[in-house]
Coordinates of C-alpha atoms and ligand atoms in Angstrom, one line a residue:
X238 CA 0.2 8.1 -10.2
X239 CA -0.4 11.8 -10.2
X240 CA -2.6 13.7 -12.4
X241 CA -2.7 12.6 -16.2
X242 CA -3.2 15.5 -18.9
X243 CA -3.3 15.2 -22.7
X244 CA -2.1 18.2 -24.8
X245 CA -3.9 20.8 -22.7
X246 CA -4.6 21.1 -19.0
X247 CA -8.3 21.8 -19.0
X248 CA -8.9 22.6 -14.8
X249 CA -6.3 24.6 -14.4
X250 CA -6.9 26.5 -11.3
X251 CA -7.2 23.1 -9.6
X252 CA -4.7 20.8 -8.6
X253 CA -4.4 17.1 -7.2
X254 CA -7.3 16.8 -4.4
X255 CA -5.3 15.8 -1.0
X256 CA -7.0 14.6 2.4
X257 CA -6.3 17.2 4.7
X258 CA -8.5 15.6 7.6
X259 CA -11.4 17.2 9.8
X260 CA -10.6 20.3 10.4
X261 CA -9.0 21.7 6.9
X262 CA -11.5 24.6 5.9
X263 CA -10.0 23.8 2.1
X264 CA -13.5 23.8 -0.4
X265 CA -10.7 21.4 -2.9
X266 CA -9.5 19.1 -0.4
X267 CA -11.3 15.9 1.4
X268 CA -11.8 16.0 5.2
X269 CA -12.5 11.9 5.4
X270 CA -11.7 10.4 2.4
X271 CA -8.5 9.1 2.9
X272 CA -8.1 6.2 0.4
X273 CA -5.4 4.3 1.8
X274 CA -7.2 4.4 5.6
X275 CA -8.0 0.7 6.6
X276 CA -11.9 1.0 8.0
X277 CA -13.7 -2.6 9.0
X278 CA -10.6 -4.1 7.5
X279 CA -10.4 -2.8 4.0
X280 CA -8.9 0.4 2.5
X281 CA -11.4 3.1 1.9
X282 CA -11.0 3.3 -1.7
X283 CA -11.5 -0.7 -2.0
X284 CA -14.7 -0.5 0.5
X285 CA -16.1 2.4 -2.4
X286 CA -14.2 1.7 -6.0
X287 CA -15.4 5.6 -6.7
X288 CA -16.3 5.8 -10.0
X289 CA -17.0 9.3 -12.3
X290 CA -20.4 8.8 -14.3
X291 CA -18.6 10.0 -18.3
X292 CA -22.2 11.1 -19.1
X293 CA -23.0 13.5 -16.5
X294 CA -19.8 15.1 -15.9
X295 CA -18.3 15.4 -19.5
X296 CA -21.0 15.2 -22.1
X297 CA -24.6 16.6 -21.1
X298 CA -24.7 20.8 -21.1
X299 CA -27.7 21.2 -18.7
X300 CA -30.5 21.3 -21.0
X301 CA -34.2 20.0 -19.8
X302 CA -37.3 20.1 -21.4
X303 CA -37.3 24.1 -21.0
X304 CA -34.2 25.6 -22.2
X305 CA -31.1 24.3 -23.8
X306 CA -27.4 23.4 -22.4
X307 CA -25.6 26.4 -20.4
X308 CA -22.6 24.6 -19.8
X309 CA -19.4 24.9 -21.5
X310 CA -16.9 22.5 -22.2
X311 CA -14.0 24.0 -23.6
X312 CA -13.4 19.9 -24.8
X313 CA -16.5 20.6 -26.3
X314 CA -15.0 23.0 -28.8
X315 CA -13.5 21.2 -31.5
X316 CA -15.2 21.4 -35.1
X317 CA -13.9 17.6 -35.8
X318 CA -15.9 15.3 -34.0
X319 CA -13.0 12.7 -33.6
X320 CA -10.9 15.6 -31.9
X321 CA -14.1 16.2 -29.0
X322 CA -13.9 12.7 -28.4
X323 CA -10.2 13.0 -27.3
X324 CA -10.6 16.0 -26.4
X325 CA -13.3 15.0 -23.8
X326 CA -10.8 11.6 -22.7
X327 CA -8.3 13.7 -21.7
X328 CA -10.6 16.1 -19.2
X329 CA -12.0 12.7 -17.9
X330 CA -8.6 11.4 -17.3
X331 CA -7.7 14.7 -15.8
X332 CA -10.4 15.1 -13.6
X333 CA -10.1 11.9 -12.2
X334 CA -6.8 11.6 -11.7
X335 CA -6.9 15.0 -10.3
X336 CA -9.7 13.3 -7.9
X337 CA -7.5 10.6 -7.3
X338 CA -9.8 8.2 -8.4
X339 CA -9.3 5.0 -9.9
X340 CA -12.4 4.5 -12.1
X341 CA -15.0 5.9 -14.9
X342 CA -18.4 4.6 -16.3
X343 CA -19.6 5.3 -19.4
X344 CA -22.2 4.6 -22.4
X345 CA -20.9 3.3 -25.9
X346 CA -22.1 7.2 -27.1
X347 CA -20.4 8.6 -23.9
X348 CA -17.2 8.5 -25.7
X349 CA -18.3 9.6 -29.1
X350 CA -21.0 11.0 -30.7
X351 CA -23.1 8.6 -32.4
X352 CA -23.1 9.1 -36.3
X353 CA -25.9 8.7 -38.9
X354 CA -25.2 5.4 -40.4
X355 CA -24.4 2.2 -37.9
X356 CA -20.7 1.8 -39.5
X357 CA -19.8 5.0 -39.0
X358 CA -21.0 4.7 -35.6
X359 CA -18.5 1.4 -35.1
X360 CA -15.6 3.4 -36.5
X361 CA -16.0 5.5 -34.3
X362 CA -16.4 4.3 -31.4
X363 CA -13.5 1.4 -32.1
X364 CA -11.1 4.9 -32.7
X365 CA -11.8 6.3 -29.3
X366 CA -11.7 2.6 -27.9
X367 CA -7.8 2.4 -29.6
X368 CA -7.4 5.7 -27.7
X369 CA -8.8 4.7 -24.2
X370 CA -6.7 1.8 -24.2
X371 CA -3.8 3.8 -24.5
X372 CA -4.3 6.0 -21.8
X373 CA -5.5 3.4 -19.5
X374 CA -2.2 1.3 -19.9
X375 CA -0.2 4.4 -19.2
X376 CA -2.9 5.2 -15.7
X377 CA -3.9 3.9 -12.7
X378 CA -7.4 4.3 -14.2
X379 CA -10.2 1.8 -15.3
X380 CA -13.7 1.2 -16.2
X381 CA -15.9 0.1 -13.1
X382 CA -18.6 -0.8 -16.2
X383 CA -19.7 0.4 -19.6
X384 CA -23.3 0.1 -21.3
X385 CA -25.1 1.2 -24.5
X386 CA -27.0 3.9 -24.9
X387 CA -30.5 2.1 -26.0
X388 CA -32.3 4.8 -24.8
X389 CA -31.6 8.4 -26.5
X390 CA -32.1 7.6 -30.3
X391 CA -35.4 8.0 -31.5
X392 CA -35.7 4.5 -33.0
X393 CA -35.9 2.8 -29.3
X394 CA -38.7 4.8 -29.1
X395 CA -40.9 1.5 -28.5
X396 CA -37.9 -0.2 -26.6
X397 CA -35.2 -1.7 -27.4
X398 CA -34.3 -5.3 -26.3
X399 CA -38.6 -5.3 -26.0
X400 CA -39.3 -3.1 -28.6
X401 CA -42.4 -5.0 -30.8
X402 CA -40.6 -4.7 -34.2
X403 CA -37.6 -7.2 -34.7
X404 CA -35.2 -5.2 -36.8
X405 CA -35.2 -2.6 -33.7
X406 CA -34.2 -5.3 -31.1
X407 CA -31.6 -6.7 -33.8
X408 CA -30.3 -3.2 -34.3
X409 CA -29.9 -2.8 -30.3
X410 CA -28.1 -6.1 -29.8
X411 CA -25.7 -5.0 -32.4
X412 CA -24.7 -1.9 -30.4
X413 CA -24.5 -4.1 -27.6
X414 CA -22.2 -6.5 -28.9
X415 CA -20.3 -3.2 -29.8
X416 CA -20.4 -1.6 -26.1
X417 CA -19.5 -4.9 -24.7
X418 CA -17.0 -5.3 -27.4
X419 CA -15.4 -1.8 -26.2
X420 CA -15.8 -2.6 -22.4
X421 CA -13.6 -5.8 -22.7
X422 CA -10.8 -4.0 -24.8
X423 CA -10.5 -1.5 -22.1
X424 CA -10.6 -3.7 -19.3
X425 CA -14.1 -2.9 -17.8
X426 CA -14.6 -4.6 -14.7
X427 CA -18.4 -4.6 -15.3
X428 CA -21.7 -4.2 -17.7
X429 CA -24.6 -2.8 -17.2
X430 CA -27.9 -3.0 -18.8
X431 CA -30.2 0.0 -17.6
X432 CA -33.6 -0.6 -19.8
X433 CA -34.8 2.7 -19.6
X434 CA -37.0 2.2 -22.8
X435 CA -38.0 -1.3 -22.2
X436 CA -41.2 -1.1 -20.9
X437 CA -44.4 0.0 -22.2
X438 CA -46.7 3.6 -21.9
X439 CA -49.9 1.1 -22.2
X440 CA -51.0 -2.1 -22.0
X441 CA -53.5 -1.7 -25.1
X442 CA -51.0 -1.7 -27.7
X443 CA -48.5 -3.9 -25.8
X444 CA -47.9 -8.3 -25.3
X445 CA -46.0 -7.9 -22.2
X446 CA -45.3 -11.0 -22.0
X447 CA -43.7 -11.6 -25.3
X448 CA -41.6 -8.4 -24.3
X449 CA -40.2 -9.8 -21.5
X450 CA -39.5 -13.4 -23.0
X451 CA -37.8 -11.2 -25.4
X452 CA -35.8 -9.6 -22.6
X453 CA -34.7 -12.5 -21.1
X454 CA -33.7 -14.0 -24.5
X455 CA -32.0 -10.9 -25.2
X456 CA -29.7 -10.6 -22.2
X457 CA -29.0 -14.4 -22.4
X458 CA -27.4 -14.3 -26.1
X459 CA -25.7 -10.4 -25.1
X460 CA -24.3 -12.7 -21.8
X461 CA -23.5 -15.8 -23.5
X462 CA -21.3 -13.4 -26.0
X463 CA -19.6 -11.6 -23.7
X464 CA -18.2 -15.0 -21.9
X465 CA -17.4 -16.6 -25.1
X466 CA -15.4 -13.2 -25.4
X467 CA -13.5 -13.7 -22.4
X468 CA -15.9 -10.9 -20.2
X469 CA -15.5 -12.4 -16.4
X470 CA -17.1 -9.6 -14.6
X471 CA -20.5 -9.0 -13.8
X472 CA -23.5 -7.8 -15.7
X473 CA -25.6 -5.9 -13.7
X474 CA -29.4 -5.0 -14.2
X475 CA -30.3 -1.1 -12.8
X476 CA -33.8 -1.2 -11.8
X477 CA -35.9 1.9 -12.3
X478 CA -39.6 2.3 -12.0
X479 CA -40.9 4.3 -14.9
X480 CA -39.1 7.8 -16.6
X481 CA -39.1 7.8 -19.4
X482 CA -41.3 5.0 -19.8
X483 CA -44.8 5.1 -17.3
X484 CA -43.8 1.3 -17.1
X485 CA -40.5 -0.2 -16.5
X486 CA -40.1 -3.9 -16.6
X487 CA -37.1 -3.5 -14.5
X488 CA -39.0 -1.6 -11.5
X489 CA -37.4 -2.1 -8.5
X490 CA -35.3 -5.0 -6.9
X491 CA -37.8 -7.6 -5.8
X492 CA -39.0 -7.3 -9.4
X493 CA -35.6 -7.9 -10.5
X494 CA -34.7 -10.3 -8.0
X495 CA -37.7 -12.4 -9.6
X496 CA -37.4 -11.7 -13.2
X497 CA -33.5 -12.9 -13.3
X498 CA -34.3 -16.0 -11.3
X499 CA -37.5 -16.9 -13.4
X500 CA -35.9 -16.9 -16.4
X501 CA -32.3 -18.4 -15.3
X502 CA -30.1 -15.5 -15.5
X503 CA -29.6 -15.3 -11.5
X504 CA -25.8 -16.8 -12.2
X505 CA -24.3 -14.3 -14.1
X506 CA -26.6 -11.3 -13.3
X507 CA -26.1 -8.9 -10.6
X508 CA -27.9 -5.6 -9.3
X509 CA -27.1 -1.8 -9.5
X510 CA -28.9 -0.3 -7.3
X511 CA -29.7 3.7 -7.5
X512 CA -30.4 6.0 -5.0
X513 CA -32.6 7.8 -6.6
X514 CA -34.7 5.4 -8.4
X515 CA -35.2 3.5 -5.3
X516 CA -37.1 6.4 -3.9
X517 CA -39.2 6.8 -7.3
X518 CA -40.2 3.6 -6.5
X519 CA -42.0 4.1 -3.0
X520 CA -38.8 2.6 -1.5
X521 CA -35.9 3.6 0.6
X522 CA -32.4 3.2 -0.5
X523 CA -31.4 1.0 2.2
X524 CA -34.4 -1.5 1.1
X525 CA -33.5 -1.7 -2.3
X526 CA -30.0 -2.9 -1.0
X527 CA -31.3 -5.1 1.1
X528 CA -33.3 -6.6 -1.0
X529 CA -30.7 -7.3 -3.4
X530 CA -27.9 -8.5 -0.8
X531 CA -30.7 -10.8 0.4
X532 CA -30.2 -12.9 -3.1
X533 CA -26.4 -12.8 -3.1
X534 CA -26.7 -9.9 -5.9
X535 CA -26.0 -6.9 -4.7
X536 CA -23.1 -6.0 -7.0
X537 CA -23.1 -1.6 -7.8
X538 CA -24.8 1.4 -6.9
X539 CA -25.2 4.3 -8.7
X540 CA -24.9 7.3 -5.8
X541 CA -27.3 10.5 -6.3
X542 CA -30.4 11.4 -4.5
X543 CA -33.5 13.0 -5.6
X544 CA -35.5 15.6 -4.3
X545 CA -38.5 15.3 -1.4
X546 CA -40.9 17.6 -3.6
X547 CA -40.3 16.7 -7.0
X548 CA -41.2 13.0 -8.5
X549 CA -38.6 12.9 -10.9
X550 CA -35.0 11.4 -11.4
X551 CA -33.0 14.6 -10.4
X552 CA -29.7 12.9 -9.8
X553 CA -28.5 15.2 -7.2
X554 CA -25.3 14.7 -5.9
X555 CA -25.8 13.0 -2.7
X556 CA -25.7 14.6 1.2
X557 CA -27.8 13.1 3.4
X558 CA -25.4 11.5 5.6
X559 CA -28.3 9.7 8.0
X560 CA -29.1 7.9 4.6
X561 CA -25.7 7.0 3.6
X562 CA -25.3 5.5 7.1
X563 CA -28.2 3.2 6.7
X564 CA -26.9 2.1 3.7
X565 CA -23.2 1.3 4.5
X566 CA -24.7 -0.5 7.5
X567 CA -26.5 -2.6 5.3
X568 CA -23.5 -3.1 2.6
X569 CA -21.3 -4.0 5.0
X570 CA -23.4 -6.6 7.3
X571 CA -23.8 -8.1 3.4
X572 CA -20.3 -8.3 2.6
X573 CA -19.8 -5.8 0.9
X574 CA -20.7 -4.7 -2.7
X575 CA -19.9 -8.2 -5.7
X576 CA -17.5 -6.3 -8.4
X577 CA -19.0 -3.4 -8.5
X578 CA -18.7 0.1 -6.7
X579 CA -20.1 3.8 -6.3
X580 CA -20.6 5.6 -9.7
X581 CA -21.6 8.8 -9.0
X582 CA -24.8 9.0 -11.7
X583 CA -25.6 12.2 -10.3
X584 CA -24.9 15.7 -12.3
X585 CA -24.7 19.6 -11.1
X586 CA -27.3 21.6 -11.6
X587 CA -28.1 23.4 -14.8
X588 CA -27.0 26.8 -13.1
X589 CA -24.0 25.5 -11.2
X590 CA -21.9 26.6 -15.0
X591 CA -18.1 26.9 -13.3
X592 CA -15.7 24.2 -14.2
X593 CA -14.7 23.6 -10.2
X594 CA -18.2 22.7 -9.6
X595 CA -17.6 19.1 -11.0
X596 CA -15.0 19.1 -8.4
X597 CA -17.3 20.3 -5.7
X598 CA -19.7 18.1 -6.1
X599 CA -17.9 14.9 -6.3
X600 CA -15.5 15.9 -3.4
X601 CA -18.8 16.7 -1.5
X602 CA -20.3 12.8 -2.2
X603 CA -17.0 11.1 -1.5
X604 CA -16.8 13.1 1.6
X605 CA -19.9 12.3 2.4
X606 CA -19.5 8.1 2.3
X607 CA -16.2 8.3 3.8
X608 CA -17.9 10.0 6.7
X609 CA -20.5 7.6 6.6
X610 CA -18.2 4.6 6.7
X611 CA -16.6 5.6 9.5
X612 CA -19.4 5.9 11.3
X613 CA -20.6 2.7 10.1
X614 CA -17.7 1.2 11.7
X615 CA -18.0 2.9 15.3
X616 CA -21.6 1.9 14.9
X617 CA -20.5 -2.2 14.7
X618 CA -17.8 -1.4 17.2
X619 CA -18.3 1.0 19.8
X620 CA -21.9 0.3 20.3
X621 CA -24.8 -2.5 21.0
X622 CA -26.2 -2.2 17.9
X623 CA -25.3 -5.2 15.8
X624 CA -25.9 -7.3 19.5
X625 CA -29.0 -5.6 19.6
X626 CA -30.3 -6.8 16.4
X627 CA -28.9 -10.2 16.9
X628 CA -30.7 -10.4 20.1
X629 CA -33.8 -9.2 18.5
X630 CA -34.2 -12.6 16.7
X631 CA -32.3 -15.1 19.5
X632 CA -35.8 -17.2 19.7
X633 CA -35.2 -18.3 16.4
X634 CA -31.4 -19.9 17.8
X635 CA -32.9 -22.0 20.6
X636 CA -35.4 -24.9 21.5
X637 CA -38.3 -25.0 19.7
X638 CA -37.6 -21.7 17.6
X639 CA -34.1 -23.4 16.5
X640 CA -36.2 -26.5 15.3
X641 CA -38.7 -24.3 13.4
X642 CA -36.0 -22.9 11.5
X643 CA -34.4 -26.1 10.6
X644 CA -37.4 -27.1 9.1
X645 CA -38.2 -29.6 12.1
X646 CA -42.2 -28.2 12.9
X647 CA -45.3 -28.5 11.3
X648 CA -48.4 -26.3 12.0
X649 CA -49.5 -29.0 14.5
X650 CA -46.4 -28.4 16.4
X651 CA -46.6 -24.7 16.0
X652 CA -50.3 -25.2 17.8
X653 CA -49.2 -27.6 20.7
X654 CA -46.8 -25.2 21.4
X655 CA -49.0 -22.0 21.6
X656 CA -51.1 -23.9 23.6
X657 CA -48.6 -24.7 26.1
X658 CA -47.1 -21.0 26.4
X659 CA -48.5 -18.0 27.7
X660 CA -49.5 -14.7 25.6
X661 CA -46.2 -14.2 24.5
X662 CA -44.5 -11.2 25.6
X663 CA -44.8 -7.5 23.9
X664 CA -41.2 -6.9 23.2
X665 CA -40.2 -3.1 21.7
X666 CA -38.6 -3.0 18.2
X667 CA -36.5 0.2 19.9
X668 CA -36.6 2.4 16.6
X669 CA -36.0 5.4 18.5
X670 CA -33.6 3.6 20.8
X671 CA -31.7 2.9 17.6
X672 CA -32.1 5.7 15.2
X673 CA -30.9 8.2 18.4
X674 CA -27.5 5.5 18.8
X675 CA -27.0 6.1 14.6
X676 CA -27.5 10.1 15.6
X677 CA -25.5 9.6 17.9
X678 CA -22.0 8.2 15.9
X679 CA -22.7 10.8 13.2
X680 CA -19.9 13.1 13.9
Ligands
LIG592 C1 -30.8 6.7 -15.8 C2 -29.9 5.7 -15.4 C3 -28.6 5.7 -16.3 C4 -27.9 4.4 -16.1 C5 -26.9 4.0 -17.2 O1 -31.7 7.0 -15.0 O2 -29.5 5.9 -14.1 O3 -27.8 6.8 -16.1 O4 -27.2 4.4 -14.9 O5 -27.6 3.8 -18.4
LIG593 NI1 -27.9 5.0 -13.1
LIG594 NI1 -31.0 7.4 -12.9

């Protein structure tokens, strides 16, 4: 498709990123990402549906609870606030295509700033929509999944879909309907709900229960409008323990998992599962994928990594290749990912203030799954490894152990059967065996 500018070529000094394989010492070129490469019998860019996170890349300056932004975006400039917003769709579509990508995420007030009054808001947002169709009829390039921002503005300050005053959760299921609105118009393959007000910062002013029925009620009438809009793609819910509330209801994926299928939303509901949130909950990455594949809804990630010493959300780019691996193994033994793909919800640092670092830092995390996937695949196919873990649980395929898992034994028969045995055998899980055989692959 090549790369897509608007009236002004914003990253100048770069030009279309090309695969130039292993050895190329090229800082603006991929050494494994070669999207059209077929790797456990897909094409890379269908195994990872990149996506660039609108947010992190084209709208937050770098400001943190110390200092202010200290990044400039010369889309950033315009006095109008109409001509930022296309200002800012035409870097996106830039950088992407300049990526060769083929997808974007993005929040309702991603695309435009939000204004003072709700209508104005709409207008808005349904100017830049007109505008994003545009360029994505005349691109290869589409929306992996778009949400609402029910987070930033003060008045979620108690939630949003749970917050304890009605006209709050009325006022977020109106920009809903708007995001979701705006997502079907430009083709989004995807929604996400991310609740990271919907919780609670203590019990002794909150009915937890009421919140959550109000959740659930909440994301049933937001679903039930999109498929009476004609929305056939997922919805996904991104758990995250706590930040910025202490509590969130949406914790981690068992808690998910549980919520969606308690209050009957498991059928059109999915999970995005984050790197980094993952590890804020006490978990690894690779668990909170397995957990979800292990329902049938493990449909997105959002691709970052935090930080061993701080206990925050620091949406780093990610690098560590060992836990990339572990991941992909687990993806791919599931399937593969439902609809979604890997959104890079990860940002530069505040001091890393040169355009090209946006395109260091995603080149550096697509690098680093491609990598990983083909690992992944001489992992399945040039090792024991998957035999190894079949063999691991072979009792379960034969006599007695086969009936057990078809339901056939009672706790009687599990007795008569211990007693006819002898101490069953130690047999080694081989962690080291296995970890050193992942090593090993990593190239
Ligand atoms: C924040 C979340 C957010 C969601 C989208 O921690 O990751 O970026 O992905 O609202
Ligand atoms: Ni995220
Ligand atoms: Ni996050």
């Amino acid at each position: 498709m090549g790369v897509i500018l608007g009236n002004k070529e914003y990253f100048k000094d770069v030009k279309e990123i090309k695969y130039e394989g292993i050895d190329s010492n090229n800082p603006l070129a991929y050494r494994f990402y070669d999207k059209d490469r077929v790797v456990l019998g897909k094409k890379m860019s269908e195994h990872f549906k990149f996506a660039v996170a609108y947010w992190h890349s084209f709208v937050n300056l770098g400001n943190d609870p110390f200092g202010s932004g200290t990044k400039v975006f010369p889309w950033a400039s315009s006095p109008d606030v109409m001509q930022r917003s296309y200002d800012k769709m035409d870097a996106a579509f830039e950088f992407i295509s300049k990526l060769g990508l083929d997808y974007f995420c993005f929040h309702d007030f991603d695309l435009v700033e939000e204004a003072d009054s709700f209508n104005e808001s709409e207008k808005r947002l349904s100017k830049i929509v007109d505008y994003g169709k545009e360029k994505i009829n005349s691109s290869n390039i589409k929306v992996l999944w778009g949400t609402a921002n029910l987070f930033s503005n003060p008045r979620y300050m108690n939630g949003a879909a749970t917050n304890p005053n009605f006209d709050v959760v009325s006022y977020a299921g109106a920009q809903v309907k708007n995001a979701l609105d705006a997502t079907i118009e430009l083709g989004g393959e995807n929604y996400v709900f991310w609740g990271g007000r919907e919780g609670y910062m203590s019990l002794i002013n909150t009915d937890m229960k009421k919140e959550l029925d109000n959740l659930a009620r909440f994301l049933h009438i937001a679903k039930d409008y999109g498929r009476s809009n004609g929305f056939k793609g997922w919805y996904f819910i991104e758990p995250k323990p706590m930040e910025p509330s202490k509590h969130q209801y949406d914790f981690d994926a068992a808690t998910v998992v549980g919520f969606l299928e308690h209050y009957g939303l498991n059928k059109d509901f999915k999970l995005n599962i984050e790197v980094n949130h993952a590890t804020l909950a006490s978990h690894t990455f690779d668990h909170e994928l397995q957990v979800a594949a292990n329902a049938g809804m493990l449909g997105s990630i959002d691709a970052n990594r935090g930080d061993y010493q701080n206990g925050w959300d620091t949406d780093q780019f990610p690098n560590n290749i060992y836990e990339i691996v572990e991941a992909l193994i687990v993806i791919n033994r599931a399937g593969g990912l439902q609809g979604g793909g890997i959104n890079f919800d990860a940002k530069t640092r505040r001091n890393s203030t040169d355009l090209k670092d946006l395109f260091y830092s995603h080149i550096g995390g697509i690098d680093l799954f491609a990598r990983a996937l083909l690992v992944t695949e001489k992992i399945f196919n040039e090792s024991d490894f998957l035999k190894l873990f079949s063999e691991r649980y072979a009792s379960f395929e034969k006599g007695e152990g086969n009936l057990f898992t078809n339901n056939k034994l009672s706790l009687n028969d599990l007795y008569n059967y211990a007693k006819k045995i002898d101490e069953p055998k130690m047999i080694s899980g081989r962690q080291e065996y296995l970890e050193n055989l992942i090593n090993r692959f990593i190239f």
